[in-house]
Coordinates of C-alpha atoms in Angstrom, one line a residue:
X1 CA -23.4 33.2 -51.8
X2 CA -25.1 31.4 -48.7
X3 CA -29.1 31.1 -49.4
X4 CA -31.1 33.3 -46.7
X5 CA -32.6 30.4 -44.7
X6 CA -28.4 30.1 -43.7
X7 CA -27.9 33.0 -42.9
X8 CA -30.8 33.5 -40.7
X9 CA -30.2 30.0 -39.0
X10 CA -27.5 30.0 -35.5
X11 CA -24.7 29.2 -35.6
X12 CA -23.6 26.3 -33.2
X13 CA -20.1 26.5 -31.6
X14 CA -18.2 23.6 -31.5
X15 CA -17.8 21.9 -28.1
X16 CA -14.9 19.5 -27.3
X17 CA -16.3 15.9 -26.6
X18 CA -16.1 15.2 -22.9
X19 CA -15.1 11.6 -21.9
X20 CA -17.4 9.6 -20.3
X21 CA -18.6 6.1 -19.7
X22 CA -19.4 4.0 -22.7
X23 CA -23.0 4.6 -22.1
X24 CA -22.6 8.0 -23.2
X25 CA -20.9 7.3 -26.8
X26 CA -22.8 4.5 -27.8
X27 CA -25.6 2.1 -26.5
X28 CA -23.7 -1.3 -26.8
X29 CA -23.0 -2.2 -23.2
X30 CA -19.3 -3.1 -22.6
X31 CA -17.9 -5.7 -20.2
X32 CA -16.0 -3.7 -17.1
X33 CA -13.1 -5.2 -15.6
X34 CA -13.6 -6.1 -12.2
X35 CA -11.9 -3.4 -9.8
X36 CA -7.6 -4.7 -8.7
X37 CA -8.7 -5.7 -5.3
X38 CA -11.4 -7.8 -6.3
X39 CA -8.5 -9.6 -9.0
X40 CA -5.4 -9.3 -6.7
X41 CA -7.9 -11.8 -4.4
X42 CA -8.7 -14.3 -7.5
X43 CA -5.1 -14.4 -7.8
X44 CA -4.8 -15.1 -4.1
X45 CA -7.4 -17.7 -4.2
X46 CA -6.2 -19.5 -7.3
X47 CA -2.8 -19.8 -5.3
X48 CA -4.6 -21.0 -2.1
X49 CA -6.2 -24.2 -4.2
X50 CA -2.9 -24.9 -5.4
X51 CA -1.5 -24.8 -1.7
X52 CA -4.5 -26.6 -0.9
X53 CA -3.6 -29.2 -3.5
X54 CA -0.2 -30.1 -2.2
X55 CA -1.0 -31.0 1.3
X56 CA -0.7 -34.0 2.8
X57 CA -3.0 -34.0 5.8
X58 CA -6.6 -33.4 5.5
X59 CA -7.5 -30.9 8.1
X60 CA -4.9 -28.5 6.8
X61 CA -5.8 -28.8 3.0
X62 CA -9.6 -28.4 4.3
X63 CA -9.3 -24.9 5.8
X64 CA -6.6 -24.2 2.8
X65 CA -9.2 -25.0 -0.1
X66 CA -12.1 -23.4 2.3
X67 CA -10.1 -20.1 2.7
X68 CA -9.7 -20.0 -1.0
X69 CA -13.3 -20.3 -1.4
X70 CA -13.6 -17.6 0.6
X71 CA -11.2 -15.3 -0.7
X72 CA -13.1 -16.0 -4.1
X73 CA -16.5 -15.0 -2.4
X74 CA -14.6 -11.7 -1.7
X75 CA -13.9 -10.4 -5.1
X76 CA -17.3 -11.0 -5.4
X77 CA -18.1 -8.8 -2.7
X78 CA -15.0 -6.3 -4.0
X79 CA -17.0 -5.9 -7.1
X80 CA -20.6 -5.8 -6.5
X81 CA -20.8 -4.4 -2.8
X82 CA -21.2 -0.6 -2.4
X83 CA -20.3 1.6 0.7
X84 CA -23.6 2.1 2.8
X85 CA -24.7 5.5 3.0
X86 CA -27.0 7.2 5.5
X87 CA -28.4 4.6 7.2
X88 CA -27.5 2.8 10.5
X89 CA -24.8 0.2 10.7
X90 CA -26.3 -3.0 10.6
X91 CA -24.8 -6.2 12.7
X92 CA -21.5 -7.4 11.2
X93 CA -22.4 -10.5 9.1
X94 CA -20.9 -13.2 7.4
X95 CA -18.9 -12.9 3.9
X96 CA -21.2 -15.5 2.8
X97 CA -24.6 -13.9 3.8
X98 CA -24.0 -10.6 2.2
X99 CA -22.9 -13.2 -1.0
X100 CA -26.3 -14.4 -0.8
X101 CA -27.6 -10.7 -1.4
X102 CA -24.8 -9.3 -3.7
X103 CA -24.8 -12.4 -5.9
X104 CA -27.9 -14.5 -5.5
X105 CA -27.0 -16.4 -8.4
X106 CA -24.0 -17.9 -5.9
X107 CA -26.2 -17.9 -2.5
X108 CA -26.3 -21.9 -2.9
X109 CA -22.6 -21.9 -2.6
X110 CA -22.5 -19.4 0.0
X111 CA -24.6 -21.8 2.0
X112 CA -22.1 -24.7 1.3
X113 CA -19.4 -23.1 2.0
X114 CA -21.0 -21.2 5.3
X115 CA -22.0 -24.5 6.7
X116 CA -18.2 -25.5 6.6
X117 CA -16.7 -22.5 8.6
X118 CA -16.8 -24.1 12.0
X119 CA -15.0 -27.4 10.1
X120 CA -12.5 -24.7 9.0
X121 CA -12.1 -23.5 12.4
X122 CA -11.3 -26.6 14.0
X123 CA -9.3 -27.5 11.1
X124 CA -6.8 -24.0 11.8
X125 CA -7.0 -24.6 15.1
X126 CA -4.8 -28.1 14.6
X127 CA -7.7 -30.3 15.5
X128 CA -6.4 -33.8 12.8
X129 CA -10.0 -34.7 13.4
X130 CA -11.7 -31.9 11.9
X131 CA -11.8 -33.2 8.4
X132 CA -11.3 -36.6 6.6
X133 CA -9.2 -36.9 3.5
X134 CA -12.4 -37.2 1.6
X135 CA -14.1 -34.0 2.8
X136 CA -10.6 -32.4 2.4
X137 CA -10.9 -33.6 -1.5
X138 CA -14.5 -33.0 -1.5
X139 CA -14.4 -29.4 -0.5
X140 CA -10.9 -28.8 -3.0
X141 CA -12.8 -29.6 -6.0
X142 CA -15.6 -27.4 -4.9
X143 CA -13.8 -24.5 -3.9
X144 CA -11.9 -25.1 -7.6
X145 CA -15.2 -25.0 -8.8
X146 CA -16.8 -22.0 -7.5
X147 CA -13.4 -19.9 -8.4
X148 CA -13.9 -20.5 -11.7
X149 CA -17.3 -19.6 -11.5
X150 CA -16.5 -16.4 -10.2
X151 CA -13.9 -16.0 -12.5
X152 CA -16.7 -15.9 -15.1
X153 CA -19.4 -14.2 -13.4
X154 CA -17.2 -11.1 -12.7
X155 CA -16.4 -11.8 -17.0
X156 CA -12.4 -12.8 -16.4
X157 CA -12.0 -14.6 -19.3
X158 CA -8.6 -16.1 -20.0
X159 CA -6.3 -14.6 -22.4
X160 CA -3.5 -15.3 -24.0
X161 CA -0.2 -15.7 -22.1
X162 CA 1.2 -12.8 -20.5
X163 CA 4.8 -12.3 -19.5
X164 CA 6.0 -14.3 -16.6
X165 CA 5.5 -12.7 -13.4
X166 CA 2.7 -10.2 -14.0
X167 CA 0.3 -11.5 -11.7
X168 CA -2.5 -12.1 -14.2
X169 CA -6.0 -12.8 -12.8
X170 CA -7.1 -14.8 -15.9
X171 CA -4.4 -17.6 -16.2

C-alpha cells in the first residue's frame, strides 16, 4: 500500500529527451568541428603550399604561398564570421581586416600578410621582378606557419590516418 503523502503528491508524465547542443546535457564544453567550407579551404591551402613549394621561379611561388595564406585566413573567416543582420552594408573590405576583428589573436598576421597583396598582384600579373627567391622562401615558411596555426585555433588536430583519398583536413 502507497503511504498518503504518495498518493496526494502529482504525478509527473514522462517527456522524451529532446536533442540539443551539448550545453543542454551537461556543462563540460565540447570542441565543435569547424563548418566543411571552412576545412574544404585548409585542405586547399595545405595543397597551395605544397604547389608553392615546387616552383622554381620566385614570383610565381610568392603569390602561390600568399594565396594559401589567404585561403587559410578564410576558414578563419568561414568559422567565426556571422551573416550581418539589420544594419547597413558597410564598404567591402579586405579578408585580412575583418581577420583582424574575427580573430584578433591572428591580426599580426593579417597585417603581414595584407602588406604583401600588392607584391602578390604584381607577382600574378607575370612581373619576374615582383619577388626575390628569398622573399618567395620567406613568405612560404610563413604562410606554412600561419596554416598550422589555424589549423589549431579552429581545434583541427591530426588524427590518425584515414583512407587514401578522403580529403582529410587534419593530415
Amino acid at each position: 500500500m502507497a503511504s498518503p503523502s504518495a498518493a496526494a503528491a502529482p504525478r509527473r508524465r514522462s517527456v522524451p529527451a529532446q536533442p540539443g547542443p551539448a550545453s543542454d546535457i551537461h556543462p563540460v564544453t565540447r570542441r565543435a568541428t569547424a563548418p566543411p567550407a571552412a576545412l574544404d579551404l585548409l585542405v586547399k591551402a595545405r595543397a597551395g603550399l605544397a604547389e608553392a613549394a615546387a616552383l622554381d621561379r620566385p614570383h610565381e611561388r610568392y603569390a602561390v604561398a600568399h594565396l594559401a595564406a589567404l585561403r587559410a585566413a578564410a576558414a578563419v573567416l568561414a568559422a567565426r564570421a556571422r551573416p550581418e543582420t539589420g544594419r547597413r552594408r558597410q564598404r567591402i573590405r579586405s579578408a585580412w581586416e575583418l581577420l583582424a576583428e574575427l580573430a584578433p589573436e591572428l591580426a599580426e598576421w593579417g597585417d603581414l600578410f595584407a602588406s604583401g597583396a600588392d607584391r602578390r598582384a604584381r607577382a600574378e600579373a607575370g612581373i619576374p621582378s615582383a619577388a626575390t627567391r628569398r622573399e618567395a622562401d620567406d613568405l612560404l615558411r610563413d604562410a606554412a606557419f600561419f596554416l598550422r596555426l589555424v589549423e589549431r585555433l579552429l581545434a583541427l588536430h591530426p588524427g590518425p590516418p584515414g583512407p587514401r583519398g578522403t580529403g582529410r583536413a587534419g593530415g
